[in-house]
């Protein structure tokens, strides 16, 4: 046990600063990996709400299994909906349709 009148000081040498820097890098890496695991779990499972005996109960469901049951493709459908589309430029002048020219009769 330490006496109360002892002053503890954090070392200020290069070795200690390097150790603090390495500790910070390890912590950042661990946080990044935890976030990646959480992101994968979020992608793999979704929450569905069911009403059981009048109470709404949230249940975690594996997305892949749900897609399989509903006969949906196992692809990320959000990527298709959220993709940006390039605007098709309007023609400078209207053209006569040659393919159906004789259909007016």
JSON list of C-alpha atoms in Angstrom, two decimals:
[
{"chain": "A", "resi": 1, "resn": "UNK", "atom": "CA", "xyz": [0.00, 0.00, 0.00]},
{"chain": "A", "resi": 2, "resn": "UNK", "atom": "CA", "xyz": [1.28, 3.47, -0.89]},
{"chain": "A", "resi": 3, "resn": "UNK", "atom": "CA", "xyz": [1.62, 6.25, 1.57]},
{"chain": "A", "resi": 4, "resn": "UNK", "atom": "CA", "xyz": [-0.62, 9.25, 1.02]},
{"chain": "A", "resi": 5, "resn": "UNK", "atom": "CA", "xyz": [2.20, 11.77, 0.78]},
{"chain": "A", "resi": 6, "resn": "UNK", "atom": "CA", "xyz": [3.92, 9.99, -2.15]},
{"chain": "A", "resi": 7, "resn": "UNK", "atom": "CA", "xyz": [3.60, 11.85, -5.47]},
{"chain": "A", "resi": 8, "resn": "UNK", "atom": "CA", "xyz": [3.19, 9.61, -8.48]},
{"chain": "A", "resi": 9, "resn": "UNK", "atom": "CA", "xyz": [4.27, 11.06, -11.80]},
{"chain": "A", "resi": 10, "resn": "UNK", "atom": "CA", "xyz": [3.72, 9.69, -15.26]},
{"chain": "A", "resi": 11, "resn": "UNK", "atom": "CA", "xyz": [7.08, 9.18, -16.95]},
{"chain": "A", "resi": 12, "resn": "UNK", "atom": "CA", "xyz": [7.81, 11.65, -19.77]},
{"chain": "A", "resi": 13, "resn": "UNK", "atom": "CA", "xyz": [10.52, 9.79, -21.63]},
{"chain": "A", "resi": 14, "resn": "UNK", "atom": "CA", "xyz": [10.33, 8.60, -25.25]},
{"chain": "A", "resi": 15, "resn": "UNK", "atom": "CA", "xyz": [9.87, 4.96, -24.32]},
{"chain": "A", "resi": 16, "resn": "UNK", "atom": "CA", "xyz": [6.78, 5.72, -22.28]},
{"chain": "A", "resi": 17, "resn": "UNK", "atom": "CA", "xyz": [5.33, 8.01, -25.00]},
{"chain": "A", "resi": 18, "resn": "UNK", "atom": "CA", "xyz": [5.89, 5.27, -27.57]},
{"chain": "A", "resi": 19, "resn": "UNK", "atom": "CA", "xyz": [4.14, 2.78, -25.30]},
{"chain": "A", "resi": 20, "resn": "UNK", "atom": "CA", "xyz": [1.17, 5.16, -24.92]},
{"chain": "A", "resi": 21, "resn": "UNK", "atom": "CA", "xyz": [1.04, 5.56, -28.71]},
{"chain": "A", "resi": 22, "resn": "UNK", "atom": "CA", "xyz": [1.07, 1.77, -29.20]},
{"chain": "A", "resi": 23, "resn": "UNK", "atom": "CA", "xyz": [-1.67, 1.40, -26.58]},
{"chain": "A", "resi": 24, "resn": "UNK", "atom": "CA", "xyz": [-3.78, 3.97, -28.44]},
{"chain": "A", "resi": 25, "resn": "UNK", "atom": "CA", "xyz": [-3.26, 2.12, -31.74]},
{"chain": "A", "resi": 26, "resn": "UNK", "atom": "CA", "xyz": [-4.24, -1.20, -30.17]},
{"chain": "A", "resi": 27, "resn": "UNK", "atom": "CA", "xyz": [-7.38, 0.37, -28.70]},
{"chain": "A", "resi": 28, "resn": "UNK", "atom": "CA", "xyz": [-8.33, 1.90, -32.08]},
{"chain": "A", "resi": 29, "resn": "UNK", "atom": "CA", "xyz": [-7.82, -1.48, -33.78]},
{"chain": "A", "resi": 30, "resn": "UNK", "atom": "CA", "xyz": [-9.95, -3.26, -31.18]},
{"chain": "A", "resi": 31, "resn": "UNK", "atom": "CA", "xyz": [-12.72, -0.66, -31.55]},
{"chain": "A", "resi": 32, "resn": "UNK", "atom": "CA", "xyz": [-12.59, -1.00, -35.35]},
{"chain": "A", "resi": 33, "resn": "UNK", "atom": "CA", "xyz": [-12.83, -4.81, -35.11]},
{"chain": "A", "resi": 34, "resn": "UNK", "atom": "CA", "xyz": [-15.73, -4.60, -32.65]},
{"chain": "A", "resi": 35, "resn": "UNK", "atom": "CA", "xyz": [-17.54, -2.26, -35.03]},
{"chain": "A", "resi": 36, "resn": "UNK", "atom": "CA", "xyz": [-16.91, -4.63, -37.97]},
{"chain": "A", "resi": 37, "resn": "UNK", "atom": "CA", "xyz": [-18.34, -7.55, -35.97]},
{"chain": "A", "resi": 38, "resn": "UNK", "atom": "CA", "xyz": [-21.36, -5.43, -35.02]},
{"chain": "A", "resi": 39, "resn": "UNK", "atom": "CA", "xyz": [-21.85, -4.38, -38.66]},
{"chain": "A", "resi": 40, "resn": "UNK", "atom": "CA", "xyz": [-21.72, -7.99, -39.87]},
{"chain": "A", "resi": 41, "resn": "UNK", "atom": "CA", "xyz": [-24.18, -9.04, -37.16]},
{"chain": "A", "resi": 42, "resn": "UNK", "atom": "CA", "xyz": [-26.46, -6.17, -38.19]},
{"chain": "A", "resi": 43, "resn": "UNK", "atom": "CA", "xyz": [-26.32, -7.32, -41.81]},
{"chain": "A", "resi": 44, "resn": "UNK", "atom": "CA", "xyz": [-26.93, -10.97, -40.93]},
{"chain": "A", "resi": 45, "resn": "UNK", "atom": "CA", "xyz": [-29.86, -10.40, -38.56]},
{"chain": "A", "resi": 46, "resn": "UNK", "atom": "CA", "xyz": [-32.85, -8.10, -38.63]},
{"chain": "A", "resi": 47, "resn": "UNK", "atom": "CA", "xyz": [-35.57, -7.39, -36.12]},
{"chain": "A", "resi": 48, "resn": "UNK", "atom": "CA", "xyz": [-39.15, -8.39, -36.89]},
{"chain": "A", "resi": 49, "resn": "UNK", "atom": "CA", "xyz": [-41.99, -7.40, -34.60]},
{"chain": "A", "resi": 50, "resn": "UNK", "atom": "CA", "xyz": [-44.63, -10.01, -33.84]},
{"chain": "A", "resi": 51, "resn": "UNK", "atom": "CA", "xyz": [-47.80, -9.59, -31.85]},
{"chain": "A", "resi": 52, "resn": "UNK", "atom": "CA", "xyz": [-48.16, -12.46, -29.39]},
{"chain": "A", "resi": 53, "resn": "UNK", "atom": "CA", "xyz": [-51.10, -12.48, -26.96]},
{"chain": "A", "resi": 54, "resn": "UNK", "atom": "CA", "xyz": [-51.65, -8.78, -27.62]},
{"chain": "A", "resi": 55, "resn": "UNK", "atom": "CA", "xyz": [-48.03, -7.85, -26.87]},
{"chain": "A", "resi": 56, "resn": "UNK", "atom": "CA", "xyz": [-45.59, -6.69, -29.53]},
{"chain": "A", "resi": 57, "resn": "UNK", "atom": "CA", "xyz": [-42.42, -8.80, -29.27]},
{"chain": "A", "resi": 58, "resn": "UNK", "atom": "CA", "xyz": [-39.28, -7.91, -31.26]},
{"chain": "A", "resi": 59, "resn": "UNK", "atom": "CA", "xyz": [-37.44, -11.01, -32.50]},
{"chain": "A", "resi": 60, "resn": "UNK", "atom": "CA", "xyz": [-34.06, -11.24, -34.24]},
{"chain": "A", "resi": 61, "resn": "UNK", "atom": "CA", "xyz": [-34.31, -13.17, -37.53]},
{"chain": "A", "resi": 62, "resn": "UNK", "atom": "CA", "xyz": [-31.49, -14.30, -39.78]},
{"chain": "A", "resi": 63, "resn": "UNK", "atom": "CA", "xyz": [-31.98, -12.36, -43.01]},
{"chain": "A", "resi": 64, "resn": "UNK", "atom": "CA", "xyz": [-30.64, -15.18, -45.21]},
{"chain": "A", "resi": 65, "resn": "UNK", "atom": "CA", "xyz": [-33.16, -17.65, -43.77]},
{"chain": "A", "resi": 66, "resn": "UNK", "atom": "CA", "xyz": [-36.02, -15.20, -44.22]},
{"chain": "A", "resi": 67, "resn": "UNK", "atom": "CA", "xyz": [-35.03, -14.57, -47.85]},
{"chain": "A", "resi": 68, "resn": "UNK", "atom": "CA", "xyz": [-34.85, -18.33, -48.41]},
{"chain": "A", "resi": 69, "resn": "UNK", "atom": "CA", "xyz": [-38.33, -18.88, -46.99]},
{"chain": "A", "resi": 70, "resn": "UNK", "atom": "CA", "xyz": [-39.77, -16.05, -49.11]},
{"chain": "A", "resi": 71, "resn": "UNK", "atom": "CA", "xyz": [-37.89, -17.26, -52.22]},
{"chain": "A", "resi": 72, "resn": "UNK", "atom": "CA", "xyz": [-36.01, -13.96, -52.52]},
{"chain": "A", "resi": 73, "resn": "UNK", "atom": "CA", "xyz": [-32.52, -13.77, -54.03]},
{"chain": "A", "resi": 74, "resn": "UNK", "atom": "CA", "xyz": [-29.67, -13.74, -51.51]},
{"chain": "A", "resi": 75, "resn": "UNK", "atom": "CA", "xyz": [-28.36, -10.33, -52.63]},
{"chain": "A", "resi": 76, "resn": "UNK", "atom": "CA", "xyz": [-28.34, -6.91, -51.03]},
{"chain": "A", "resi": 77, "resn": "UNK", "atom": "CA", "xyz": [-31.50, -5.36, -52.42]},
{"chain": "A", "resi": 78, "resn": "UNK", "atom": "CA", "xyz": [-30.71, -1.99, -50.81]},
{"chain": "A", "resi": 79, "resn": "UNK", "atom": "CA", "xyz": [-27.73, -1.57, -53.13]},
{"chain": "A", "resi": 80, "resn": "UNK", "atom": "CA", "xyz": [-30.02, -1.88, -56.15]},
{"chain": "A", "resi": 81, "resn": "UNK", "atom": "CA", "xyz": [-32.55, 0.66, -54.88]},
{"chain": "A", "resi": 82, "resn": "UNK", "atom": "CA", "xyz": [-30.01, 3.17, -53.61]},
{"chain": "A", "resi": 83, "resn": "UNK", "atom": "CA", "xyz": [-27.71, 3.14, -56.62]},
{"chain": "A", "resi": 84, "resn": "UNK", "atom": "CA", "xyz": [-27.43, 6.47, -58.38]},
{"chain": "A", "resi": 85, "resn": "UNK", "atom": "CA", "xyz": [-28.64, 6.58, -61.93]},
{"chain": "A", "resi": 86, "resn": "UNK", "atom": "CA", "xyz": [-27.30, 8.83, -64.62]},
{"chain": "A", "resi": 87, "resn": "UNK", "atom": "CA", "xyz": [-29.89, 11.05, -66.26]},
{"chain": "A", "resi": 88, "resn": "UNK", "atom": "CA", "xyz": [-30.59, 10.16, -69.87]},
{"chain": "A", "resi": 89, "resn": "UNK", "atom": "CA", "xyz": [-30.14, 13.28, -71.99]},
{"chain": "A", "resi": 90, "resn": "UNK", "atom": "CA", "xyz": [-33.14, 14.44, -73.99]},
{"chain": "A", "resi": 91, "resn": "UNK", "atom": "CA", "xyz": [-32.69, 14.42, -77.78]},
{"chain": "A", "resi": 92, "resn": "UNK", "atom": "CA", "xyz": [-32.15, 17.81, -79.34]},
{"chain": "A", "resi": 93, "resn": "UNK", "atom": "CA", "xyz": [-34.97, 17.26, -81.83]},
{"chain": "A", "resi": 94, "resn": "UNK", "atom": "CA", "xyz": [-37.80, 14.75, -82.17]},
{"chain": "A", "resi": 95, "resn": "UNK", "atom": "CA", "xyz": [-37.32, 11.99, -84.68]},
{"chain": "A", "resi": 96, "resn": "UNK", "atom": "CA", "xyz": [-40.00, 10.23, -86.71]},
{"chain": "A", "resi": 97, "resn": "UNK", "atom": "CA", "xyz": [-40.44, 6.59, -85.75]},
{"chain": "A", "resi": 98, "resn": "UNK", "atom": "CA", "xyz": [-39.49, 4.40, -88.71]},
{"chain": "A", "resi": 99, "resn": "UNK", "atom": "CA", "xyz": [-40.25, 1.06, -87.09]},
{"chain": "A", "resi": 100, "resn": "UNK", "atom": "CA", "xyz": [-44.00, 1.69, -86.81]},
{"chain": "A", "resi": 101, "resn": "UNK", "atom": "CA", "xyz": [-44.53, 4.06, -89.72]},
{"chain": "A", "resi": 102, "resn": "UNK", "atom": "CA", "xyz": [-47.19, 1.84, -91.37]},
{"chain": "A", "resi": 103, "resn": "UNK", "atom": "CA", "xyz": [-49.13, 1.06, -88.13]},
{"chain": "A", "resi": 104, "resn": "UNK", "atom": "CA", "xyz": [-51.35, 4.19, -88.29]},
{"chain": "A", "resi": 105, "resn": "UNK", "atom": "CA", "xyz": [-53.65, 2.63, -90.92]}
]
